[in-house]
mmCIF file of C-alpha atoms in Angstrom:
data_model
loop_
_atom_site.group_PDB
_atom_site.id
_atom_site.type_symbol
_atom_site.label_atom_id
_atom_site.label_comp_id
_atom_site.label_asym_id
_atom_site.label_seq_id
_atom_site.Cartn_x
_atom_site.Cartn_y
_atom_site.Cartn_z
ATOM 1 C CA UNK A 17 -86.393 276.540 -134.779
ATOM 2 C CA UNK A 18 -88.785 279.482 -135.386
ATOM 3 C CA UNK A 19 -89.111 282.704 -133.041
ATOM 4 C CA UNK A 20 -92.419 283.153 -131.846
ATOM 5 C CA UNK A 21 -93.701 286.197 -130.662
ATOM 6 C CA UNK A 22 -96.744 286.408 -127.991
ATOM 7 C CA UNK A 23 -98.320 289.310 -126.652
ATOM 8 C CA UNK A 24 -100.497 290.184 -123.178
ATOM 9 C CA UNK A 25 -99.678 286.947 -121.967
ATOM 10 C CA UNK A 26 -100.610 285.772 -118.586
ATOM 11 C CA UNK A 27 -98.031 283.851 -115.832
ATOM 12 C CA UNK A 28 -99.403 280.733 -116.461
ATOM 13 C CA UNK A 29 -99.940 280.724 -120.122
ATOM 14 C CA UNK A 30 -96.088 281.445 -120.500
ATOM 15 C CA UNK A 31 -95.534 278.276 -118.855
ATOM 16 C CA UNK A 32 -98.248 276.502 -120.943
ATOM 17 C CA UNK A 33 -96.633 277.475 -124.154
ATOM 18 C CA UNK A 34 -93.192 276.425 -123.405
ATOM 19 C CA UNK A 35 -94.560 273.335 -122.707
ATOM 20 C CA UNK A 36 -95.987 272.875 -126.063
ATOM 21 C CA UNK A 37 -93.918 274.755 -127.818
ATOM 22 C CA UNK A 38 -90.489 273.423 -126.974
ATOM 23 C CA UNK A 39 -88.605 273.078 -130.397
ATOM 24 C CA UNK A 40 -89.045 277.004 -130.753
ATOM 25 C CA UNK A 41 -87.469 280.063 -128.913
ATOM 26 C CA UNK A 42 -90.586 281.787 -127.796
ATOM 27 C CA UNK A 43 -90.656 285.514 -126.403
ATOM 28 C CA UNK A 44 -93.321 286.418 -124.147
ATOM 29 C CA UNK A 45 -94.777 289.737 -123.623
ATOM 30 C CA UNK A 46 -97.392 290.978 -120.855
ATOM 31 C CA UNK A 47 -98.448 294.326 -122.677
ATOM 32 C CA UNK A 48 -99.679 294.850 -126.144
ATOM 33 C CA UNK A 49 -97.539 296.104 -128.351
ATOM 34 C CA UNK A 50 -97.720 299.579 -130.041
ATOM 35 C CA UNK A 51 -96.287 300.273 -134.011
ATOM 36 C CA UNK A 52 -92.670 301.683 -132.736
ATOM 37 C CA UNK A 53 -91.567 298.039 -130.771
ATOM 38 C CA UNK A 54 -91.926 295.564 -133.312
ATOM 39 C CA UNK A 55 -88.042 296.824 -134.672
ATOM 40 C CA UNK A 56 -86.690 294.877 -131.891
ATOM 41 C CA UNK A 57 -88.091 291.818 -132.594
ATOM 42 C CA UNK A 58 -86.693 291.825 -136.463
ATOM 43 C CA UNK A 59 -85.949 288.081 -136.032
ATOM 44 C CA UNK A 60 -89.656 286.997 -135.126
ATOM 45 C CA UNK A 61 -91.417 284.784 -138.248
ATOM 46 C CA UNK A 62 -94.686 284.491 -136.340
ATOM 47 C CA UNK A 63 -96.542 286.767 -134.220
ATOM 48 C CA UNK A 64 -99.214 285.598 -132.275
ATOM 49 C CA UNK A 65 -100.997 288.731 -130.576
ATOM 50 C CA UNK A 66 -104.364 289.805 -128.432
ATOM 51 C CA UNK A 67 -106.413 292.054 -129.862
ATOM 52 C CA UNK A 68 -104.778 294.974 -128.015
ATOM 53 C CA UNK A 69 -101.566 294.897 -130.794
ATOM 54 C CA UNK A 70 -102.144 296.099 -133.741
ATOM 55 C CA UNK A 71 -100.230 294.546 -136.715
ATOM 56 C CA UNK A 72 -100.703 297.499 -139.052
ATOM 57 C CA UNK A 73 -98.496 298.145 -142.388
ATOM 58 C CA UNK A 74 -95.779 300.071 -140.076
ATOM 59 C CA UNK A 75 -95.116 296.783 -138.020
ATOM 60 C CA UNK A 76 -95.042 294.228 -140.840
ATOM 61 C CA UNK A 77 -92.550 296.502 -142.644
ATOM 62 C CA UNK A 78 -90.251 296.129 -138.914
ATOM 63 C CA UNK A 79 -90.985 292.423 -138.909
ATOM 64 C CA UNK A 80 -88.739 291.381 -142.130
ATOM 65 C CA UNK A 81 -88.674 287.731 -141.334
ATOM 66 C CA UNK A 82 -92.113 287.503 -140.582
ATOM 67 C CA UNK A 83 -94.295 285.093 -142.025
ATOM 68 C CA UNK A 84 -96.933 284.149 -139.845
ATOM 69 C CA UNK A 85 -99.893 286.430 -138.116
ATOM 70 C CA UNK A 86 -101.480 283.905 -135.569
ATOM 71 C CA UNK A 87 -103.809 286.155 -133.537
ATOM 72 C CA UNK A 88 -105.854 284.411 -130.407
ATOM 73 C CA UNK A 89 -109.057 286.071 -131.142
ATOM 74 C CA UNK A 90 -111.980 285.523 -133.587
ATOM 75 C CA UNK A 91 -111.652 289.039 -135.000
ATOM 76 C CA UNK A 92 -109.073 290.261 -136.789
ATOM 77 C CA UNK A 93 -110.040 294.010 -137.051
ATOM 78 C CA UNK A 94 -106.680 294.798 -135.214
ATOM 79 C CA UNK A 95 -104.601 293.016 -138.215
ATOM 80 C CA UNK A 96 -104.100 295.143 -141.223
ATOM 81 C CA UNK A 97 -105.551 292.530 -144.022
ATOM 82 C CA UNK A 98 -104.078 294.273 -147.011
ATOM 83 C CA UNK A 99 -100.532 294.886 -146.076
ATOM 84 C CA UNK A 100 -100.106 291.460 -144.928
ATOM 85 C CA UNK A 101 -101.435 289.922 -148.448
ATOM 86 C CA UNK A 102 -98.613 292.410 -150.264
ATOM 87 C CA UNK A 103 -96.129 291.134 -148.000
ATOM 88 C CA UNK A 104 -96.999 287.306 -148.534
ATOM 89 C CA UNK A 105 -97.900 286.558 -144.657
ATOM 90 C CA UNK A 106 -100.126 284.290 -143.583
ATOM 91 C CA UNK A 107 -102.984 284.940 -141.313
ATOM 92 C CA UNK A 108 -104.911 282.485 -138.734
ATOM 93 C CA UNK A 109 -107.570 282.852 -135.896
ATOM 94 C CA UNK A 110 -108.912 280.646 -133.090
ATOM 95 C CA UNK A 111 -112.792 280.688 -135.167
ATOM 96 C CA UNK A 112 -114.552 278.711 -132.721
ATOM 97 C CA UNK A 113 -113.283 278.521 -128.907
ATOM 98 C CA UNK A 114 -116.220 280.861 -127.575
ATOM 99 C CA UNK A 115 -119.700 280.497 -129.190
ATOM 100 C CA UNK A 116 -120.881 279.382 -125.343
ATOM 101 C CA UNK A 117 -118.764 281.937 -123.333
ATOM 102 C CA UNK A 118 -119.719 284.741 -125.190
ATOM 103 C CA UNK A 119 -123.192 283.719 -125.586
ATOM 104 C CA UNK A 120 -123.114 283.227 -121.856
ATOM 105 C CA UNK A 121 -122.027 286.352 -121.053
ATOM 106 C CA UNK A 122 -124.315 288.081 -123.772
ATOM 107 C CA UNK A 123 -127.138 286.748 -121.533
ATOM 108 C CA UNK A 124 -125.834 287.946 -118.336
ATOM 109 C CA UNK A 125 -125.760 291.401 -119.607
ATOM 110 C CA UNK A 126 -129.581 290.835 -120.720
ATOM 111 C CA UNK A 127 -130.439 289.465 -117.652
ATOM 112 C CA UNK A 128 -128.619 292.524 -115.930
ATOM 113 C CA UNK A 129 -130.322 295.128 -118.064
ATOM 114 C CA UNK A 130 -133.637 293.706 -117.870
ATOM 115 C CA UNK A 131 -134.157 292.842 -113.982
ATOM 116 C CA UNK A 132 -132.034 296.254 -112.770
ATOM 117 C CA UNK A 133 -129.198 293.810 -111.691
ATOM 118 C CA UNK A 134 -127.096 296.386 -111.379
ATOM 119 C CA UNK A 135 -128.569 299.259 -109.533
ATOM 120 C CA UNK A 136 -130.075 296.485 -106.946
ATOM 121 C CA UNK A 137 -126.712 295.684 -106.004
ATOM 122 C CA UNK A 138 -125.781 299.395 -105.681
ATOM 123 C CA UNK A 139 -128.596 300.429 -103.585
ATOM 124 C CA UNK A 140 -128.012 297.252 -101.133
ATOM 125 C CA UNK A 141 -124.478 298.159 -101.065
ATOM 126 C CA UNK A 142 -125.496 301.746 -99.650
ATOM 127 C CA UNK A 143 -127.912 299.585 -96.888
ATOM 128 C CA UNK A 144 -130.888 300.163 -98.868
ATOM 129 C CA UNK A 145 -133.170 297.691 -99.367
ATOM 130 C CA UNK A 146 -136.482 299.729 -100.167
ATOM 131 C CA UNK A 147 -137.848 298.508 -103.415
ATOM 132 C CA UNK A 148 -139.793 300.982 -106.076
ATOM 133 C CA UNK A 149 -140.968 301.502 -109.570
ATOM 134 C CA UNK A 150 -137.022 302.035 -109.936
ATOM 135 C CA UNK A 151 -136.001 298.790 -109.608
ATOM 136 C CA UNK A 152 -138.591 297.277 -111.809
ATOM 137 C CA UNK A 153 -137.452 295.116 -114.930
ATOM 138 C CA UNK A 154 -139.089 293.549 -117.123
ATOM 139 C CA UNK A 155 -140.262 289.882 -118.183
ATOM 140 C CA UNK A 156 -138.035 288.051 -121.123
ATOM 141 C CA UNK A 157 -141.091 285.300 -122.093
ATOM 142 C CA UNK A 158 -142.730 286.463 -124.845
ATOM 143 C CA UNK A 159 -140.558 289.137 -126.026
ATOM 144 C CA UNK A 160 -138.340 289.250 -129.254
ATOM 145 C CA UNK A 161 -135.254 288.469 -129.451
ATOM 146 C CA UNK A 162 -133.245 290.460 -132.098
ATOM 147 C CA UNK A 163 -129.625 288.978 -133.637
ATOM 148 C CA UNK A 164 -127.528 290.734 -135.920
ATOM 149 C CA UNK A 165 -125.414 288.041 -136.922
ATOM 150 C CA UNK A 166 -125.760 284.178 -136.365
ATOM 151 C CA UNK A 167 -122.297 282.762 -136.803
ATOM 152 C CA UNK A 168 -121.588 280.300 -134.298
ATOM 153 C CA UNK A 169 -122.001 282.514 -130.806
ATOM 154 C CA UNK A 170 -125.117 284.057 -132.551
ATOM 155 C CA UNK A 171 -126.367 280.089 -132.550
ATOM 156 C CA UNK A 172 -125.674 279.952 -129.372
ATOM 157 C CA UNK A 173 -127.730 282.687 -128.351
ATOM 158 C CA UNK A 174 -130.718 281.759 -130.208
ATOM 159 C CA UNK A 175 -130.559 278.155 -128.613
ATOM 160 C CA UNK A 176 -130.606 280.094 -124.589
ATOM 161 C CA UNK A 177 -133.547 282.427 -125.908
ATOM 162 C CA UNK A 178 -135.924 279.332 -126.924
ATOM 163 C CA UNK A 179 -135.175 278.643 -122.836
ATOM 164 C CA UNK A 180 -136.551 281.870 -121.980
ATOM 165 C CA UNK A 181 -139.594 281.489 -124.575
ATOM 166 C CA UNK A 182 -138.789 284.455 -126.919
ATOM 167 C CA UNK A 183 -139.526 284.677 -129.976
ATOM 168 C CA UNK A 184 -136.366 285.806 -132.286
ATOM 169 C CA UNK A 185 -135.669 287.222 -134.906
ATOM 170 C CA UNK A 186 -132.075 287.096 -137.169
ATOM 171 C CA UNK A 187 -130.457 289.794 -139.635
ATOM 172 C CA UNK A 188 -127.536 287.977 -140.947
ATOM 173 C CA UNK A 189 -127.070 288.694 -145.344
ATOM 174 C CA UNK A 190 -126.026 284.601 -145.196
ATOM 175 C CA UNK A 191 -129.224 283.398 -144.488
ATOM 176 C CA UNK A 192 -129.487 279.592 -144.084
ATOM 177 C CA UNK A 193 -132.857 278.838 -144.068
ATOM 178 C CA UNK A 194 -132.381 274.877 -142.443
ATOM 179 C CA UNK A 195 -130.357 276.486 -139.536
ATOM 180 C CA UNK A 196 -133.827 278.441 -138.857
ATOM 181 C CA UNK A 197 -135.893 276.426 -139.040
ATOM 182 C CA UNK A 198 -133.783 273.654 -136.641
ATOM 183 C CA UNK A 199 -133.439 276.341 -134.059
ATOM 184 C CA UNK A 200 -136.595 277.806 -134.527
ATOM 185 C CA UNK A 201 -135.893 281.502 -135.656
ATOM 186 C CA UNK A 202 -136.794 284.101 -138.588
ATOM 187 C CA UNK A 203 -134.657 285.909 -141.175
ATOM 188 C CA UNK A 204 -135.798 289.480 -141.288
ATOM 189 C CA UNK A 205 -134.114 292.827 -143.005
ATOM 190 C CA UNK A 206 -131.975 294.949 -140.277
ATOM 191 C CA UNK A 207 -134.427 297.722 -140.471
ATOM 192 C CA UNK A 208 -137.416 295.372 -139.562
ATOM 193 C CA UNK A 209 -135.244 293.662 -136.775
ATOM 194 C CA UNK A 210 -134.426 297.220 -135.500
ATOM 195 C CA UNK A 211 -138.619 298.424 -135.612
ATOM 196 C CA UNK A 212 -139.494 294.524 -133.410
ATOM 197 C CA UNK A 213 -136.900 293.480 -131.049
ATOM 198 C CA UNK A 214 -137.162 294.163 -127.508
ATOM 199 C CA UNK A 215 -134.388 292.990 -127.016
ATOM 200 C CA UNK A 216 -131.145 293.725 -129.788
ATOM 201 C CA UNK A 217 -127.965 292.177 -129.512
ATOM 202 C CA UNK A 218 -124.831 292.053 -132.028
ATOM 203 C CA UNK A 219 -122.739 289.317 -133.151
ATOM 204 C CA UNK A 220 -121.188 290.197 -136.366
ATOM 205 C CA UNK A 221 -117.694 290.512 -137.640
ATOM 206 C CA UNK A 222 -116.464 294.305 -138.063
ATOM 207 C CA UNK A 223 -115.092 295.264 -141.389
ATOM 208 C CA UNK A 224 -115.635 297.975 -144.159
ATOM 209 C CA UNK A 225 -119.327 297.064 -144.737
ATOM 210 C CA UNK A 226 -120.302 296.309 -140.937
ATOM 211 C CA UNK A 227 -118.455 299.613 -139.300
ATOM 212 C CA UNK A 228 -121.543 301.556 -137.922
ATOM 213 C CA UNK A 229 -123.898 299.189 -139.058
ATOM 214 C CA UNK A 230 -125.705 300.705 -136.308
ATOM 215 C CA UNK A 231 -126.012 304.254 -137.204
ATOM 216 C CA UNK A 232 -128.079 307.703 -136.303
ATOM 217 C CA UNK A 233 -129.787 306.616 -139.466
ATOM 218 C CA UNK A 234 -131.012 303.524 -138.555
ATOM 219 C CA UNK A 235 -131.297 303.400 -134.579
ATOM 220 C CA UNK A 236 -134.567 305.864 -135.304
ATOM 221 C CA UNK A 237 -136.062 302.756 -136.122
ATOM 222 C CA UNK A 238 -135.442 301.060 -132.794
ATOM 223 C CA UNK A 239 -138.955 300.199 -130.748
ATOM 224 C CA UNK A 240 -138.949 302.541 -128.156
ATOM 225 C CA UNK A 241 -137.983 301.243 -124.621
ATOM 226 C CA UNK A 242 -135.634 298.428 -126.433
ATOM 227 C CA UNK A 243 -132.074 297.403 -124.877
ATOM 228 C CA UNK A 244 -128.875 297.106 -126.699
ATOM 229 C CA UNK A 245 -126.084 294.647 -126.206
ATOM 230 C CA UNK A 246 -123.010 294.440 -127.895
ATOM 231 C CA UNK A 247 -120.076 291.603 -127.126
ATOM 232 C CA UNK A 248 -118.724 291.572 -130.743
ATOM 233 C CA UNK A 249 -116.691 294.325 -132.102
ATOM 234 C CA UNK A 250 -117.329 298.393 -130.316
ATOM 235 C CA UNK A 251 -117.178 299.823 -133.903
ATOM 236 C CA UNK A 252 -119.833 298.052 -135.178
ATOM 237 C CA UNK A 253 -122.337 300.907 -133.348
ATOM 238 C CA UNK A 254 -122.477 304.550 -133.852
ATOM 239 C CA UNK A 255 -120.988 305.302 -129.934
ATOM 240 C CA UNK A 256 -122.527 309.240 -130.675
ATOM 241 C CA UNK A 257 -125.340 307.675 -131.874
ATOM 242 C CA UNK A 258 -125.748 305.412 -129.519
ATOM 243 C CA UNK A 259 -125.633 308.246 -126.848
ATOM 244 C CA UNK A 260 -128.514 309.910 -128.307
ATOM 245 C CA UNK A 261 -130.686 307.003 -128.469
ATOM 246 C CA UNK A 262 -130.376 306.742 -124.605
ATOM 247 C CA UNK A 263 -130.587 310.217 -123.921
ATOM 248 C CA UNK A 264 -133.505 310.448 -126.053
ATOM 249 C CA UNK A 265 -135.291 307.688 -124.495
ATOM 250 C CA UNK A 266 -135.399 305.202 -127.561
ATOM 251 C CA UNK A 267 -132.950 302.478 -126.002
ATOM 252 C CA UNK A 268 -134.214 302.284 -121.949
ATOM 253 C CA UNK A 269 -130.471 300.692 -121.494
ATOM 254 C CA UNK A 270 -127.110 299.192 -123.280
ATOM 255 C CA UNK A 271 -124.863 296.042 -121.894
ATOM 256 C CA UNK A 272 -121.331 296.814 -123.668
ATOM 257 C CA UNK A 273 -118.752 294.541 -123.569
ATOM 258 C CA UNK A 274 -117.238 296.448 -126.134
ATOM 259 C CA UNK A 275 -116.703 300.055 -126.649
ATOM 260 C CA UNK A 276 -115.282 301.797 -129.977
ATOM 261 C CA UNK A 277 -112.234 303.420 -129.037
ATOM 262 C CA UNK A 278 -111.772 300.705 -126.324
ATOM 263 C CA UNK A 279 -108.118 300.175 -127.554
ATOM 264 C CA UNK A 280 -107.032 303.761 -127.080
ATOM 265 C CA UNK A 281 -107.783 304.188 -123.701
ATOM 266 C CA UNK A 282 -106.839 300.386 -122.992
ATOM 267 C CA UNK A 283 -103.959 302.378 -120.724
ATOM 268 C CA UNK A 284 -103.685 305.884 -119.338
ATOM 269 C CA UNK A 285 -100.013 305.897 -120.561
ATOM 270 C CA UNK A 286 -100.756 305.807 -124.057
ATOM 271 C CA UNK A 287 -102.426 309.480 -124.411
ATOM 272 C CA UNK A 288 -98.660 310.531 -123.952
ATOM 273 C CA UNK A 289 -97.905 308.829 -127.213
ATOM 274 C CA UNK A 290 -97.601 311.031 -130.187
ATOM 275 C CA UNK A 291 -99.182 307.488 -132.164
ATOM 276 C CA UNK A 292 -102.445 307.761 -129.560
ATOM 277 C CA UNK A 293 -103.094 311.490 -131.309
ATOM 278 C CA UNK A 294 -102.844 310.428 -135.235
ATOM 279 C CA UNK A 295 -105.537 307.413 -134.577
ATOM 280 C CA UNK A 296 -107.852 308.792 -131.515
ATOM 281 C CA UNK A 297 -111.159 309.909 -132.189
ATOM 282 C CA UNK A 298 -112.010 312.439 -129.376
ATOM 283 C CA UNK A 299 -115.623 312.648 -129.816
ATOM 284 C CA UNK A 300 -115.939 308.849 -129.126
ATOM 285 C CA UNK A 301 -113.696 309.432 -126.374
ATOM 286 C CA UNK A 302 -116.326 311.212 -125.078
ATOM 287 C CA UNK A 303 -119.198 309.561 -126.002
ATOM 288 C CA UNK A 304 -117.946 306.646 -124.680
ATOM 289 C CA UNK A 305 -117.521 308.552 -121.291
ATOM 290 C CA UNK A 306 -120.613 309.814 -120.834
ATOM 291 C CA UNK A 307 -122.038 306.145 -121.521
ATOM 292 C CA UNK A 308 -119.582 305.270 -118.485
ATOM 293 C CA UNK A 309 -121.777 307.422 -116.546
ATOM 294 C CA UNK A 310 -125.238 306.829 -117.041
ATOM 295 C CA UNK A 311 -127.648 304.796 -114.822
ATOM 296 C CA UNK A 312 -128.973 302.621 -117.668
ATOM 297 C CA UNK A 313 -125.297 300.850 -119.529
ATOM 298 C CA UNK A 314 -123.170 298.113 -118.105
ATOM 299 C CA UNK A 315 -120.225 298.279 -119.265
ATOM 300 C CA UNK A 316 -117.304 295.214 -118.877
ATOM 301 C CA UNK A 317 -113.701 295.392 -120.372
ATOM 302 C CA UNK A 318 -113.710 293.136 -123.157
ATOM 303 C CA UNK A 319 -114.104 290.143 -120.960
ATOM 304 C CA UNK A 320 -116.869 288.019 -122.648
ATOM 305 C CA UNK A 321 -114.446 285.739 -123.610
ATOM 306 C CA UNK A 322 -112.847 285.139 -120.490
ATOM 307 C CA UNK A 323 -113.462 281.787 -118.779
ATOM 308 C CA UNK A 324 -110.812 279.409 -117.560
ATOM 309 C CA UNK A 325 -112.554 277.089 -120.574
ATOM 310 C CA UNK A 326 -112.314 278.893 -123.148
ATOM 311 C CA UNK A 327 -108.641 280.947 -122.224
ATOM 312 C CA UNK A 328 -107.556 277.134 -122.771
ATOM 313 C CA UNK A 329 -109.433 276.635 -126.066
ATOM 314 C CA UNK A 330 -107.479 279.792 -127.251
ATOM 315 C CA UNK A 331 -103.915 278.562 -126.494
ATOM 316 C CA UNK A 332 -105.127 275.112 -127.803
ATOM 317 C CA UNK A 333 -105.906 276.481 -131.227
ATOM 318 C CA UNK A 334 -103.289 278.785 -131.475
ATOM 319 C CA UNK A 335 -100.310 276.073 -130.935
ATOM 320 C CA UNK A 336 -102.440 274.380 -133.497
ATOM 321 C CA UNK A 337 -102.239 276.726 -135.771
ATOM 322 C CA UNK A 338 -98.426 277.286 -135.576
ATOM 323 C CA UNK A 339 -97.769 273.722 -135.812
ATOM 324 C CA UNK A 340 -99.979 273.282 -138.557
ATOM 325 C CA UNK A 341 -98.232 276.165 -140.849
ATOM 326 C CA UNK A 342 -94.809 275.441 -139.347
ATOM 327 C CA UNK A 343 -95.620 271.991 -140.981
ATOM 328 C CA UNK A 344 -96.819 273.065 -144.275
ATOM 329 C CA UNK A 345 -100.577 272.466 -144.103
ATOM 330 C CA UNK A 346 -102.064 275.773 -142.286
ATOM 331 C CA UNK A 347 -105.424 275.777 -140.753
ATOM 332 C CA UNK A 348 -108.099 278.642 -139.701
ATOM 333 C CA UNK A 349 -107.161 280.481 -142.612
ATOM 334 C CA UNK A 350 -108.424 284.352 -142.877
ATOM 335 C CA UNK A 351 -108.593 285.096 -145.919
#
């Protein structure tokens, strides 16, 4: 019997994992997890957290029995690679439960930005129903289509933007050249994606290389009047930079489903921590307020992943992936 530890669990997933899980003695938590709790948990071997914990050197060194990181999420930005390799622990992810959700929800933000969705709804909530050059959007057909990043929920995207007859274009350094030409797109360089698309919208992995792969550098290149989406990873764009690109009139609007310093203000509680003050970084704080307040950026909490479907998928893999290393043979290795 092995003590599993999972974090910001919901009701019904509790019961869904005892269920499944019945051999083990399984501790549930609601909340993430900050760096000083994992001491009371010495006895877990596995953790399997939400991308709201961090498992950073300071809580493998609490965990001495551990032996398994199984996080439910496709990222793993929140998992400190390096100190988990010294210590000999194993990593998994679910890889694959989302490409439609988050593609799905990708769209909706498009959709939103480019046919004033949102500031419709606003002005009929207020009884308004007068329609002006402020409300106007803007066709999808025969615009371009820019993805940075065509793993399997970048696929996904191109597939929906043949529907809405865009041409589109794909920064991605693993190009696969009989992937384009099945779904119809064209490699191009980042900076040449950044000068065409009318349309840009991220789905890469965030890491060393990819942190601020959209910089003040860079979004200079962006056509002017472009929108910006991002459901990946909030660190992935500049969030000053990305405040002076709309204030500047280069992006006309941003759909964030991510934000960069999302997981510090995840809770109001957490600016009394002394551990909120050694990792916060106040100008995104702000930056990522001020984008909380301006006309032209939808933002949603992390929730592109969140469909009944694929919440399933998630706990799916994940017992998977316990099973399979409890068992010997471990699967969705990171690596």
């Amino acid at each position: 019997m092995s003590t599993i530890i999972f974090t910001e669990l919901e009701g019904w997933e509790q019961a869904y994992l005892t269920e499944k899980l019945p051999q083990h003695k399984l501790v549930f938590l609601t909340k993430p997890l900050a760096a000083g709790d994992f001491a009371e948990f010495a006895a877990a071997e596995v953790v399997a957290p939400f991308i709201y914990t961090p498992i950073d050197q300071a809580a493998i060194s609490a965990l001495p029995n551990l032996k398994l990181i199984a996080t439910r999420s496709t990222g793993f930005d929140h998992i400190d690679l390096a100190a988990a390799k010294i210590r000999g622990v194993t990593i998994c992810n679910v890889p694959y439960y989302g490409e439609n959700t988050v593609a799905e929800h990708t769209w909706a933000l498009i959709l939103a930005l480019s046919r004033k969705i949102f500031q419709s709804y606003e002005r009929t909530e207020r009884g308004n129903f007068q329609i002006d050059q402020s409300l106007r959007g803007f066709d999808l057909a025969g615009k371009i289509l820019g993805i940075i990043g065509c793993g399997h929920i970048g696929q996904h995207v191109v597939r929906i933007a043949r529907a809405f007859a865009m041409k589109v274009l794909v920064f991605d350094p693993k190009a696969n050249t009989e992937l384009a030409r099945e779904l119809g797109f064209t490699y191009v360089s980042l900076d040449t994606l950044l000068k065409e698309a009318d349309v840009i919208t991220l789905h890469a992995a965030l890491n060393d290389k990819t942190r601020h792969l959209l910089n003040a550098d860079n979004m200079k290149l962006i056509k002017p009047g472009a929108v910006l989406v991002n459901t990946a990873r909030g660190g992935l764009v500049d969030t000053q930079a990305l405040v002076q690109a709309l204030a500047n009139g280069r992006l006309a609007g941003a759909g964030l489903d991510v934000l960069e310093e999302e997981s510090n203000i995840r809770e109001e509680s957490q600016v009394l921590s002394p551990e909120f003050h050694k990792t916060v970084d106040y100008r995104n704080l702000v930056a990522n307020h001020i984008l909380q307040t301006r006309d032209d950026v939808i933002i949603t909490p992390h929730n592109a992943f969140n469909s009944t479907e694929a919440v399933r998928r998630i706990l799916d893999t994940t017992i998977d992936n316990i099973k399979a290393f409890l068992s010997g043979s471990p699967i969705n290795l990171v690596k």
